[in-house]
Short mmCIF file of C-alpha atoms in Angstrom, two decimals:
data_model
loop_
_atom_site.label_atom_id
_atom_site.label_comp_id
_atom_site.label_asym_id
_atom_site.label_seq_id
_atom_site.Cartn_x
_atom_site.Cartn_y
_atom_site.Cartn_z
CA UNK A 1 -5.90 26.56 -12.85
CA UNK A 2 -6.22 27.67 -8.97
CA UNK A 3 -6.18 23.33 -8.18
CA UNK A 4 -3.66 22.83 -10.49
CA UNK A 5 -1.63 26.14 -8.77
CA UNK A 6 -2.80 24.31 -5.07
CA UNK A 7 -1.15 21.19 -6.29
CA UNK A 8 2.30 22.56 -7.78
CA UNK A 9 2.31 24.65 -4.33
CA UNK A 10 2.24 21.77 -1.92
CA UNK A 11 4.89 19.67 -3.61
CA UNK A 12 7.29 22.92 -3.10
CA UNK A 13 6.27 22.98 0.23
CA UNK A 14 7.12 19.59 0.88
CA UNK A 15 10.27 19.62 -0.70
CA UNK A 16 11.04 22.66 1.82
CA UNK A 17 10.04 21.22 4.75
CA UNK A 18 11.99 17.83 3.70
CA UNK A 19 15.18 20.00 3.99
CA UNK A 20 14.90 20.85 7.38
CA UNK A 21 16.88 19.17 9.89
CA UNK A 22 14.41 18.40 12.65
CA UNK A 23 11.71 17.30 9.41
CA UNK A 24 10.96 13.42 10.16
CA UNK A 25 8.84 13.62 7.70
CA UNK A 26 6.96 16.22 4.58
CA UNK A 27 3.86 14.58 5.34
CA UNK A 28 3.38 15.47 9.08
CA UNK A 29 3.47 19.38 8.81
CA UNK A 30 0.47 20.79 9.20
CA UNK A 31 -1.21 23.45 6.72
CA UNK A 32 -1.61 26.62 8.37
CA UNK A 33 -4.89 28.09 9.59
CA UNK A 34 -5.49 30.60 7.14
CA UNK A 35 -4.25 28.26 4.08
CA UNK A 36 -7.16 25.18 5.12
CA UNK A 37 -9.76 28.15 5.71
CA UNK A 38 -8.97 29.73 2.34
CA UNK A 39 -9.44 26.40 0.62
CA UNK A 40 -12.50 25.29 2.41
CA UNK A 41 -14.33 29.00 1.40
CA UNK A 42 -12.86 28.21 -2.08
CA UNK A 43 -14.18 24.21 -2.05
CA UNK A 44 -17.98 25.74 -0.87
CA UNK A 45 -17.98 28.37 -3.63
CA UNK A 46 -17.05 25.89 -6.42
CA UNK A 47 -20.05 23.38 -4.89
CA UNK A 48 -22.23 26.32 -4.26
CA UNK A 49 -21.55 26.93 -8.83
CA UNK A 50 -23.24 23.13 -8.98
CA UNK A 51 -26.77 23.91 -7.32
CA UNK A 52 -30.07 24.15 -10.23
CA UNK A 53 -27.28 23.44 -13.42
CA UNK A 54 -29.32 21.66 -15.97
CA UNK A 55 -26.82 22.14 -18.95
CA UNK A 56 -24.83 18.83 -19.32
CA UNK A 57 -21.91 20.81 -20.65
CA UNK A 58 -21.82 22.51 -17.69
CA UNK A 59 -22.86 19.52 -15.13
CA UNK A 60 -20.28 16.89 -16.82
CA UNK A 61 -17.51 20.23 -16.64
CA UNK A 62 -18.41 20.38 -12.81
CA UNK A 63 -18.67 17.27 -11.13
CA UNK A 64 -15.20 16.74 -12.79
CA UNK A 65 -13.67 20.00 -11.31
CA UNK A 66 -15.18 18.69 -7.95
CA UNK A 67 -13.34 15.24 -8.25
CA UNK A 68 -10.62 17.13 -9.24
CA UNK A 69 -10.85 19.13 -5.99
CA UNK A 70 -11.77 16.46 -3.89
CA UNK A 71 -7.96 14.83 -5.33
CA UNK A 72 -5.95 17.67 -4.70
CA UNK A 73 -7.86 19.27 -0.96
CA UNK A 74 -8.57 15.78 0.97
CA UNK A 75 -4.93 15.09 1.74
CA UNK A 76 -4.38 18.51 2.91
CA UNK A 77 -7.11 18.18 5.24
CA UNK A 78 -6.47 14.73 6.68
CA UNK A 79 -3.82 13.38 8.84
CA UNK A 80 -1.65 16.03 10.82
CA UNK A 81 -3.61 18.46 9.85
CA UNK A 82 -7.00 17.56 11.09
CA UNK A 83 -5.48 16.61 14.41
CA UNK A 84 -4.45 20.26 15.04
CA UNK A 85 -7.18 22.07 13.00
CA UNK A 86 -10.32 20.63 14.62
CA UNK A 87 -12.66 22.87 13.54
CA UNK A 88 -11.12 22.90 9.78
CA UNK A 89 -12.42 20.29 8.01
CA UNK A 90 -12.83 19.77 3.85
CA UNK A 91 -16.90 20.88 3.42
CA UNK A 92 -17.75 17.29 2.68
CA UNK A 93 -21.61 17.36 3.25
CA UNK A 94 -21.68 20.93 0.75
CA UNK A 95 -19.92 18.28 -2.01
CA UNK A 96 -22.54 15.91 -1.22
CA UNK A 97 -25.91 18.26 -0.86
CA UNK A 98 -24.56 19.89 -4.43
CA UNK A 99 -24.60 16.55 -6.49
CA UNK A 100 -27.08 14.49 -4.44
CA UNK A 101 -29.95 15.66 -6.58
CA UNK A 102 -28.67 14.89 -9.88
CA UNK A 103 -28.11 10.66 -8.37
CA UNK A 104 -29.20 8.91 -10.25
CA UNK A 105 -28.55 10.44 -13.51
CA UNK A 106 -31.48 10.28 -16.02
CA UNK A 107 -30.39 11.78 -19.52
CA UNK A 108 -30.83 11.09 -22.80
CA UNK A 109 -29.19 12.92 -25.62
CA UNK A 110 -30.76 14.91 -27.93
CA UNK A 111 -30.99 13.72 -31.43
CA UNK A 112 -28.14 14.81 -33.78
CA UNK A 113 -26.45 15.86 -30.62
CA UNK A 114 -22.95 17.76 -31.75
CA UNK A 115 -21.47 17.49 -27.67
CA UNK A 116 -21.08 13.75 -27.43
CA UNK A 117 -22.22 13.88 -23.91
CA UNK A 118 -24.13 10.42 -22.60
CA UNK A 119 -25.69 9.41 -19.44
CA UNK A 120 -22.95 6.97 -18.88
CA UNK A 121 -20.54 10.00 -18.88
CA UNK A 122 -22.80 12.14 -16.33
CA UNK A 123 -22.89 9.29 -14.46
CA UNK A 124 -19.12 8.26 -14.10
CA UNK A 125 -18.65 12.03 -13.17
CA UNK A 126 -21.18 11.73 -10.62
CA UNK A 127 -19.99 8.48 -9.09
CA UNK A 128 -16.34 9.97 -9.24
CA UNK A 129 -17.59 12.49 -6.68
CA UNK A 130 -19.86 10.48 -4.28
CA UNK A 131 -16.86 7.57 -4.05
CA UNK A 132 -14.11 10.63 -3.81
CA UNK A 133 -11.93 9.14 -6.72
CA UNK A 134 -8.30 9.23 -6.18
CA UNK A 135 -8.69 11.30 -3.21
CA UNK A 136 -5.62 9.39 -1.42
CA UNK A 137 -6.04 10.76 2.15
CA UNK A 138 -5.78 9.34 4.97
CA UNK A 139 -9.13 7.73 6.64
CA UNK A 140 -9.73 6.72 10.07
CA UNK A 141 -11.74 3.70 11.51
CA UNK A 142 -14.11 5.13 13.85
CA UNK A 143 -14.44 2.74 17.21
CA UNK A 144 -17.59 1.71 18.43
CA UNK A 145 -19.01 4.49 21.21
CA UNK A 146 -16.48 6.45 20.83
CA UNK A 147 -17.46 10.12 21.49
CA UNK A 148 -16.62 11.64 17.79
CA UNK A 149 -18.60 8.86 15.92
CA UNK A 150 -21.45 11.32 15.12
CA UNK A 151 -19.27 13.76 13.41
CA UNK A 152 -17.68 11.12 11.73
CA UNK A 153 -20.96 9.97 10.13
CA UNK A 154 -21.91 14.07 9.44
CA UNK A 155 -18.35 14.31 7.58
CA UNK A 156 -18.08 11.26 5.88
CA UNK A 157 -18.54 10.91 2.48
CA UNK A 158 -18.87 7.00 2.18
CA UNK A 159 -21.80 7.44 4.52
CA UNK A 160 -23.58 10.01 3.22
CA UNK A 161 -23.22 8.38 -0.28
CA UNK A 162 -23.66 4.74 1.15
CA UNK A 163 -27.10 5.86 2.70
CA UNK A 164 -28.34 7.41 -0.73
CA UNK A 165 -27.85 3.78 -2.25
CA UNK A 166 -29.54 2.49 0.24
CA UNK A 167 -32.38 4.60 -0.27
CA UNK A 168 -32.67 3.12 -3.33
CA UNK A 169 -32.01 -0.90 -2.46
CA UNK A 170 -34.47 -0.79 0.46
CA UNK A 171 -36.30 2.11 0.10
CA UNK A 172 -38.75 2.90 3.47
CA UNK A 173 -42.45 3.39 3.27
CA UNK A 174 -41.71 6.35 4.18
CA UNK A 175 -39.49 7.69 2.09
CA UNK A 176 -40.71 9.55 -0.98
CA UNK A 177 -39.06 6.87 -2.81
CA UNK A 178 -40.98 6.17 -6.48
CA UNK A 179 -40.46 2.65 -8.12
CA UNK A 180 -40.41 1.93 -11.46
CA UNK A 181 -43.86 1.45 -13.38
CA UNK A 182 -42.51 -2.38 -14.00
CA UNK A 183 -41.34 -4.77 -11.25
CA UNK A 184 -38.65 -5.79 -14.36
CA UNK A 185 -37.26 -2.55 -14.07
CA UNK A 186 -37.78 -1.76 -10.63
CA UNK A 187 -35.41 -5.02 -9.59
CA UNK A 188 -33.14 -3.48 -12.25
CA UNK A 189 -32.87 0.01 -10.55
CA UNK A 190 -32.15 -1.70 -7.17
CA UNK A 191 -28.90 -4.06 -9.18
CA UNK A 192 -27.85 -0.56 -10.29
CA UNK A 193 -27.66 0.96 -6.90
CA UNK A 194 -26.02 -2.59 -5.49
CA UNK A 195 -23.38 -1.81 -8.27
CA UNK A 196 -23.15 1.72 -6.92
CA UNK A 197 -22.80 0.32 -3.01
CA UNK A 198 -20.18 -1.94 -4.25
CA UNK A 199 -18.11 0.82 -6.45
CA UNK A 200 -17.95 3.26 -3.31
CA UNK A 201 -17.44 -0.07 -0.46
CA UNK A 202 -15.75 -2.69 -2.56
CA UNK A 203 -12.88 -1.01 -4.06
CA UNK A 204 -10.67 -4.43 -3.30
CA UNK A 205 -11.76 -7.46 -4.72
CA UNK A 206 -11.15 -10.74 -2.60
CA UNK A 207 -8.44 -11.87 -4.86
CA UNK A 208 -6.32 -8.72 -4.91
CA UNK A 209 -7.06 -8.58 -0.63
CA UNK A 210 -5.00 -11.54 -0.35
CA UNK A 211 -2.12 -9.89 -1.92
CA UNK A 212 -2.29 -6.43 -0.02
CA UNK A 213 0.80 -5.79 1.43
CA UNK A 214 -0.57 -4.64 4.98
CA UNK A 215 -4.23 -6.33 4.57
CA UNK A 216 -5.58 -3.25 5.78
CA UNK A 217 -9.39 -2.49 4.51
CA UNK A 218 -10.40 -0.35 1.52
CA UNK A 219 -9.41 3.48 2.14
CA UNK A 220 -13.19 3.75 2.08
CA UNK A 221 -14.06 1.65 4.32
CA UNK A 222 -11.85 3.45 6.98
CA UNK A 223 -14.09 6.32 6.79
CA UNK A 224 -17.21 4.05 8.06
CA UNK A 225 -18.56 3.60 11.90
CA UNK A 226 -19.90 0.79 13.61
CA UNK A 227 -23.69 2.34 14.08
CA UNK A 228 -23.45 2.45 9.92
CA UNK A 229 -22.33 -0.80 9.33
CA UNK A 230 -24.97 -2.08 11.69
CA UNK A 231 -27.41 -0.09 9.78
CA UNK A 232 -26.12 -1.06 6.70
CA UNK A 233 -26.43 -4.76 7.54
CA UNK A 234 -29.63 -4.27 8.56
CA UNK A 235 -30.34 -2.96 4.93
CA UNK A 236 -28.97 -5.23 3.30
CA UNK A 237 -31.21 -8.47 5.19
CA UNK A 238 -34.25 -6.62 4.47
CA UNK A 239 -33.25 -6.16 0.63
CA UNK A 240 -32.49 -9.96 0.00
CA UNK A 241 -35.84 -10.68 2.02
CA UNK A 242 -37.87 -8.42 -0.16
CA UNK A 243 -35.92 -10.03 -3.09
CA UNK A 244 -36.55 -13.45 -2.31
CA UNK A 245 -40.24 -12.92 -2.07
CA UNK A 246 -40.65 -11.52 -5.25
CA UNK A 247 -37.46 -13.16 -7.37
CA UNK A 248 -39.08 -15.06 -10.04
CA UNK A 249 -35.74 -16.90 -10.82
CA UNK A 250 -33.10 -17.72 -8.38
CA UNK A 251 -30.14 -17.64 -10.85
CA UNK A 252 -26.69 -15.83 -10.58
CA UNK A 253 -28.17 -12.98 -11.98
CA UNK A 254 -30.81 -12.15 -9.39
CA UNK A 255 -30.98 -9.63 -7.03
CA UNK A 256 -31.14 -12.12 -4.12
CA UNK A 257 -28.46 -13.03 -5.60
CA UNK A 258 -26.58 -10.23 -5.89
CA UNK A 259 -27.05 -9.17 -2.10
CA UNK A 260 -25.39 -12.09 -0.88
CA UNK A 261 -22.75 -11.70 -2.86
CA UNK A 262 -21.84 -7.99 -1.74
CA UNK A 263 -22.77 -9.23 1.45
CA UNK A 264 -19.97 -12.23 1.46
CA UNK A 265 -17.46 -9.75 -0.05
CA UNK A 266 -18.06 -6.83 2.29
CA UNK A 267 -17.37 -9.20 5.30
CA UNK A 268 -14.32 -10.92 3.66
CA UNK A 269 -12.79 -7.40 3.42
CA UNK A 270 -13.90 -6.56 7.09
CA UNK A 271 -13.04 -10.01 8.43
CA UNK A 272 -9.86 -9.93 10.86
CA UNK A 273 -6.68 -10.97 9.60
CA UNK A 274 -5.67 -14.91 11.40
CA UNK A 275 -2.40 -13.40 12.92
CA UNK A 276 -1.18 -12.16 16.18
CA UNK A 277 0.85 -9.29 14.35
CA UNK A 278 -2.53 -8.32 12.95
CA UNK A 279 -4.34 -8.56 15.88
CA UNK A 280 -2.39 -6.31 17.97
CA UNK A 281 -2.17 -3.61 14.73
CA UNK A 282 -4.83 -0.85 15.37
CA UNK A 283 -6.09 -0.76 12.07
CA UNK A 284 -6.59 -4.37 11.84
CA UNK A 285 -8.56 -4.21 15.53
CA UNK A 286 -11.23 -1.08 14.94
CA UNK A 287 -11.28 -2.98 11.24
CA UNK A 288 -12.23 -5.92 13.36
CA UNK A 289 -14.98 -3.78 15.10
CA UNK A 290 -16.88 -2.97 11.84
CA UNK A 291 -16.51 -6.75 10.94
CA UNK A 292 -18.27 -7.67 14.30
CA UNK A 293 -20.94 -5.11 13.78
CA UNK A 294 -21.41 -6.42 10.44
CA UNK A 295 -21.81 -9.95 10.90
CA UNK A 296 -23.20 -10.11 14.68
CA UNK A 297 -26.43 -7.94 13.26
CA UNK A 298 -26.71 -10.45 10.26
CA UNK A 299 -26.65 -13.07 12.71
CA UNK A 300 -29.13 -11.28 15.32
CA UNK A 301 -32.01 -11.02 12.78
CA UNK A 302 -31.59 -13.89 10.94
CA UNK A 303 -31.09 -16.79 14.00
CA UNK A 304 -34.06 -16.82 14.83
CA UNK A 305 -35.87 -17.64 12.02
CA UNK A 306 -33.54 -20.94 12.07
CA UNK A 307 -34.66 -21.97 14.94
CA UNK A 308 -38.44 -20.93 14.39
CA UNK A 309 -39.64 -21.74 11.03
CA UNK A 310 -36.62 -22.84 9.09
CA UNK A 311 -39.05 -24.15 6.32
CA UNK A 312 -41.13 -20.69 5.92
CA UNK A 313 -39.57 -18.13 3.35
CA UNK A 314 -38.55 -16.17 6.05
CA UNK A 315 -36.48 -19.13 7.30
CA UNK A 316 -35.24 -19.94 3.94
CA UNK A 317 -33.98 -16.53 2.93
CA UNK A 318 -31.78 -16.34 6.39
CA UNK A 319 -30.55 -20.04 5.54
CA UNK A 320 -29.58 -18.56 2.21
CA UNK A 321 -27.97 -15.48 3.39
CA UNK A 322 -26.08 -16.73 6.07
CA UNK A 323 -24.98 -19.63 3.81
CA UNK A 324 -23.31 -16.98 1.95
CA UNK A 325 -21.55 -15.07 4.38
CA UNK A 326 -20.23 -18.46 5.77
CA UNK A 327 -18.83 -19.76 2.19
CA UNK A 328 -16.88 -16.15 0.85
CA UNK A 329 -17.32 -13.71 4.04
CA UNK A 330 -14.00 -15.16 4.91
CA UNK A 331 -12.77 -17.56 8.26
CA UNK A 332 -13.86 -15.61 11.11
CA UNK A 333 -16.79 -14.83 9.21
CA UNK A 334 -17.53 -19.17 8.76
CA UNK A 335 -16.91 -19.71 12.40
CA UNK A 336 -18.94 -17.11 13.62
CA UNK A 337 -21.87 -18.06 11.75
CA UNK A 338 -21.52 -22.01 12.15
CA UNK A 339 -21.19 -21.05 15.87
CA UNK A 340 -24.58 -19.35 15.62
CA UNK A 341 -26.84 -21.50 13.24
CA UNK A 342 -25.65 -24.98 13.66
CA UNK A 343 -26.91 -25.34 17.72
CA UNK A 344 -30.39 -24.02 16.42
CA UNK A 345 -30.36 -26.47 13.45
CA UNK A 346 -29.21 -29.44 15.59
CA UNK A 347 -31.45 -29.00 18.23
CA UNK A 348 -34.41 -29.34 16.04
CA UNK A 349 -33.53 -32.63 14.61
CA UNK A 350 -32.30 -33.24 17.64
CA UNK A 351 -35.53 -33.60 19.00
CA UNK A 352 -37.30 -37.26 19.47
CA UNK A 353 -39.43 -37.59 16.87
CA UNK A 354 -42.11 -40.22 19.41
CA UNK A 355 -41.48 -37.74 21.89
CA UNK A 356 -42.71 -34.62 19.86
CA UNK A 357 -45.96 -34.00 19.59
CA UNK A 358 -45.22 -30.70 17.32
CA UNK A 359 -43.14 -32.72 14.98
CA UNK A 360 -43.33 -31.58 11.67
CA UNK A 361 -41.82 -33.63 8.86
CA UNK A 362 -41.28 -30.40 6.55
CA UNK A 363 -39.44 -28.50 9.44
CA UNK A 364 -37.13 -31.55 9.84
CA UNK A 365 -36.11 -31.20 6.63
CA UNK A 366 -35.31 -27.68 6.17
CA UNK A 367 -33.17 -28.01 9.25
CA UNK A 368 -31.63 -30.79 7.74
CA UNK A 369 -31.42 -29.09 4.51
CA UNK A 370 -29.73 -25.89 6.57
CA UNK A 371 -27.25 -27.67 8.11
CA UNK A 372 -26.04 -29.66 4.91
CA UNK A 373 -26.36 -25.55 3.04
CA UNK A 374 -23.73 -24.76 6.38
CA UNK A 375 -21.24 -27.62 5.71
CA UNK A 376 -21.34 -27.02 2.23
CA UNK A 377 -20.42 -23.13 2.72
CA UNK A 378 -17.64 -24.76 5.19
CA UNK A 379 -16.20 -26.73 2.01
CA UNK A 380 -16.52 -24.11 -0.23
CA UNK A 381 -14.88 -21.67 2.52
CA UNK A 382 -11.99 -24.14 3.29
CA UNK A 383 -11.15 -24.35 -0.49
CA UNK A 384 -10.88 -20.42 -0.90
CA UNK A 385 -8.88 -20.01 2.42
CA UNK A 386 -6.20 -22.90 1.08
CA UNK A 387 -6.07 -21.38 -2.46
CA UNK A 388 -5.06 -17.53 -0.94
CA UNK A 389 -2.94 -19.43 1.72
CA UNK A 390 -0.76 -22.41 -0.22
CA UNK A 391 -2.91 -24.41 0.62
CA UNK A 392 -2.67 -24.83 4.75
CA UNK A 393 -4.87 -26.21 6.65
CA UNK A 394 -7.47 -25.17 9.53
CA UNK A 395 -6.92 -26.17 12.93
CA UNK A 396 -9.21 -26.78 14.57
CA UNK A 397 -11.40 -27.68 11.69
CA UNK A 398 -14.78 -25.53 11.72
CA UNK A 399 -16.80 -28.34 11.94
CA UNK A 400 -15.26 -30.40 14.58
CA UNK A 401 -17.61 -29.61 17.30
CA UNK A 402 -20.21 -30.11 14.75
CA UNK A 403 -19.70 -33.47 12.70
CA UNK A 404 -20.47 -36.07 15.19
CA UNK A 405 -23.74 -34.89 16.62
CA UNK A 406 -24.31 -34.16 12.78
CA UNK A 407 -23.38 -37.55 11.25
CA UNK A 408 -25.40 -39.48 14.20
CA UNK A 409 -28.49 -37.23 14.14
CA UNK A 410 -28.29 -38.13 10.03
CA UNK A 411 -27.91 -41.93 10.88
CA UNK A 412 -30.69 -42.23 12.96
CA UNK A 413 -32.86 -39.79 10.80
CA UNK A 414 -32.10 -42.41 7.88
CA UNK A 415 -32.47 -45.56 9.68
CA UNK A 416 -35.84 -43.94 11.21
CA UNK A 417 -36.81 -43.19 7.52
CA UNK A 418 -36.05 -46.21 5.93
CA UNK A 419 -37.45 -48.60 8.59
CA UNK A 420 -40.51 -46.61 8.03
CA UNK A 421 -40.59 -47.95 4.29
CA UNK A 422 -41.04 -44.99 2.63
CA UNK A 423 -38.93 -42.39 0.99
CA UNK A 424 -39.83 -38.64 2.53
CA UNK A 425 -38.77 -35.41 1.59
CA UNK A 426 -37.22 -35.84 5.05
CA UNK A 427 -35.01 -39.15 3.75
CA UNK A 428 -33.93 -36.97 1.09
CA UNK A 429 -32.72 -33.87 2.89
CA UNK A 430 -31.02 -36.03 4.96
CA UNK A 431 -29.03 -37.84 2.60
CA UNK A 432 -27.95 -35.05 0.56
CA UNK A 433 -26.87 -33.93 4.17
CA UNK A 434 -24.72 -37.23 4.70
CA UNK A 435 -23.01 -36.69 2.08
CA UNK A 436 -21.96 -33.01 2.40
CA UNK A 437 -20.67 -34.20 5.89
CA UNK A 438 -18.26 -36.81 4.46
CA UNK A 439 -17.66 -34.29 1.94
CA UNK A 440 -16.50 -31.28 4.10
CA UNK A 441 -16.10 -32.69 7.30
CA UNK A 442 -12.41 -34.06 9.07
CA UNK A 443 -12.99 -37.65 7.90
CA UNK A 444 -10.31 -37.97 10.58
CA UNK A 445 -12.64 -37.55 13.35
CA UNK A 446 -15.16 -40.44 12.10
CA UNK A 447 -12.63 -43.60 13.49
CA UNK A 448 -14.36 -43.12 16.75
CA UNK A 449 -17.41 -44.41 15.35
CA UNK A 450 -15.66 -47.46 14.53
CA UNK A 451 -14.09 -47.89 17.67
CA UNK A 452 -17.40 -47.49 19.69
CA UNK A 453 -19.18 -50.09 17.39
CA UNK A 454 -22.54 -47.37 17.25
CA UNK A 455 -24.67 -49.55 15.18
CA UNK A 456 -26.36 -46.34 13.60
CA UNK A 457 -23.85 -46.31 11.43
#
């Protein structure tokens, strides 16, 4: 009744202030003092009413009043408000500290149980509170170094949530972190906090991105920093490692899998929008900072092992990831990682195979192998970009500084091959490489071969 009383006040306050003559705007007048410090005392007691409940009655009742809070407070708190109030801010991390312990949610009803309460209830309610549900406030983007990114992270729900997942997905050694007796069920408890990570960062799907009015990112999103997103990327490489050591299948279903794919979709919402009107719009550049965050970290960690030992597991997992976050992370996202992997791939077949005494036939191949997994991601890439875009084309194509070293390293790795007389793992790798050129390459580009007469070819 006192939310519902909050709620019914503001919109007559609004509607007062809109009558004024010098009133640009309802939404710009700032709360005073004593209002936002009444409602953050009132917002601590009703978290404060959470702490040691063990009746689900109770629990389902509460985390509902919370959302409910968190819905009606938020807005008062953000925008114009927090700009002049400071030192008034919504008591985000008492929200969080008060339902923290009861994440994830392990009930099971009673037999013969009269209430009707489940675990998938308690859990909804739960997830309603650590995502902020509803709460349509106004978020900020938090720029890299900038001197109020550690309070950010302190009052920021997403994070404070977002690391709890985590905790889960890739749990430290040293965290008191307990996994399930089964490694069945403990690959299922780390899908279930993916699912969780996507509910509270994935709010957009790619599809309904492409028709947001402004583009702008996921209100959640807004609320993130640059050191999390790092750390988050960070996370989520050591996760899809761990997973593809121990993944038994590698189907859809898989939590290799499943990485990748929140991977790919987090950067596609992040990635910067291909327009000057975008660029020079301030949410669409500090967006553009938590993109680069993102993907540069990916791309620090996982180079190497290109370049290195592209045919270890180590090298095969980052060939897999990045893959990924080439074919769905979105265009920037494709060029940045092509612009990373594909001078480490090419300069190990690149080398002359007489002149090597290191040469290693299974190496070859998963560098061959990676760069045909890169083109393919460029195809794939190209065909999303022209469906969301009626269908118009790239220019410059991604792979045009790439195709011809690519197509005549392939030659001569073939003609080498077959001159040889024998059919290698390397011959193989290298024609299922051939053809994902010619398939998603500019076929425009290949006349100059004919013009130059390269007998390679």
């Amino acid at each position: 009744a006192g939310l519902d009383g909050l709620k019914v006040d503001k919109i007559k306050f609004d509607q007062l202030m809109s009558q004024l003559p010098q009133s640009s705007g309802q939404n710009d007048t700032p709360l005073p003092n004593s209002i936002l410090k009444s409602m953050q005392k009132f917002a601590k007691l009703t978290s404060s009413c959470l702490h040691g409940e063990t009746d689900p009655r109770c629990l389902l009742q509460l985390l509902r009043l919370l959302n409910k809070m968190q819905q009606i407070m938020l807005p008062l708190f953000s925008g114009a408000s927090s700009i002049h109030n400071q030192t008034i801010r919504f008591p985000t991390v008492e929200v969080f500290d008060a339902v923290a312990p009861y994440y994830p949610v392990h009930f099971t009803p009673p037999k013969n149980d009269p209430h009707g309460i489940t675990r998938e209830m308690l859990q909804d309610a739960l997830m309603a509170v650590l995502c902020e549900r509803g709460a349509m406030y106004e978020g900020h983007l938090s720029k890299g170094g900038s001197s109020g990114e550690d309070d950010a992270e302190n009052d920021s729900m997403a994070i404070l949530s977002a690391r709890m997942f985590l905790e889960r997905l890739d749990p430290s050694k040293y965290d008191d972190y307990d996994p399930p007796s089964s490694q069945e069920s403990e690959e299922e408890d780390k899908l279930a906090a993916l699912h969780d990570l996507s509910n509270l960062l994935l709010p957009l799907t790619a599809k309904s991105k492409a028709k947001h009015s402004d583009g702008t990112v996921p209100r959640t999103c807004a609320s993130l920093t640059t050191s999390f997103v790092s750390e988050l990327s960070s996370s989520l490489v050591r996760a899809h490692e761990e997973a593809v050591s121990s993944d038994r299948t590698a189907d859809i279903h898989s939590l290799a899998s499943n990485v990748r794919k929140f991977a790919s979709s987090f950067a596609y919402n992040l990635a910067p929008a291909c327009s000057a009107k975008a660029n020079d719009d301030s949410k669409h550049r500090d967006a553009s900072l938590l993109w680069e965050a993102f993907v540069h970290d990916a791309n620090r960690r996982l180079a190497t092992n290109l370049s290195a030992s592209p045919q270890s597991m180590h090298g095969r997992s980052s060939t897999a990831y990045l893959a990924a976050l080439a074919a769905e992370g979105g265009l920037p996202t494709l060029r940045k990682v092509l612009d990373v992997g594909m001078p480490r791939l090419l300069d190990l077949i690149s080398s002359n195979k007489d002149d090597s005494q290191s040469f290693d036939d299974e190496k070859m191949a998963a560098a061959v192998r990676g760069i045909a997994a890169f083109m393919s991601s460029c195809y794939v890439a190209l065909q999303l970009w022209g469906r969301d875009n009626q269908g118009v084309k790239i220019y410059p194509h991604p792979l045009s500084k790439f195709i011809s070293p690519v197509i005549l390293r392939i030659a001569d790795l073939l003609n080498e091959t077959r001159l040889g007389g024998n059919i290698s793992q390397l011959t193989q790798a290298a024609a299922g490489a051939f053809e994902s050129a010619l398939t998603a390459g500019d076929l425009s580009s290949l006349g100059m071969f004919c013009d130059s007469g390269d007998s390679s070819l």
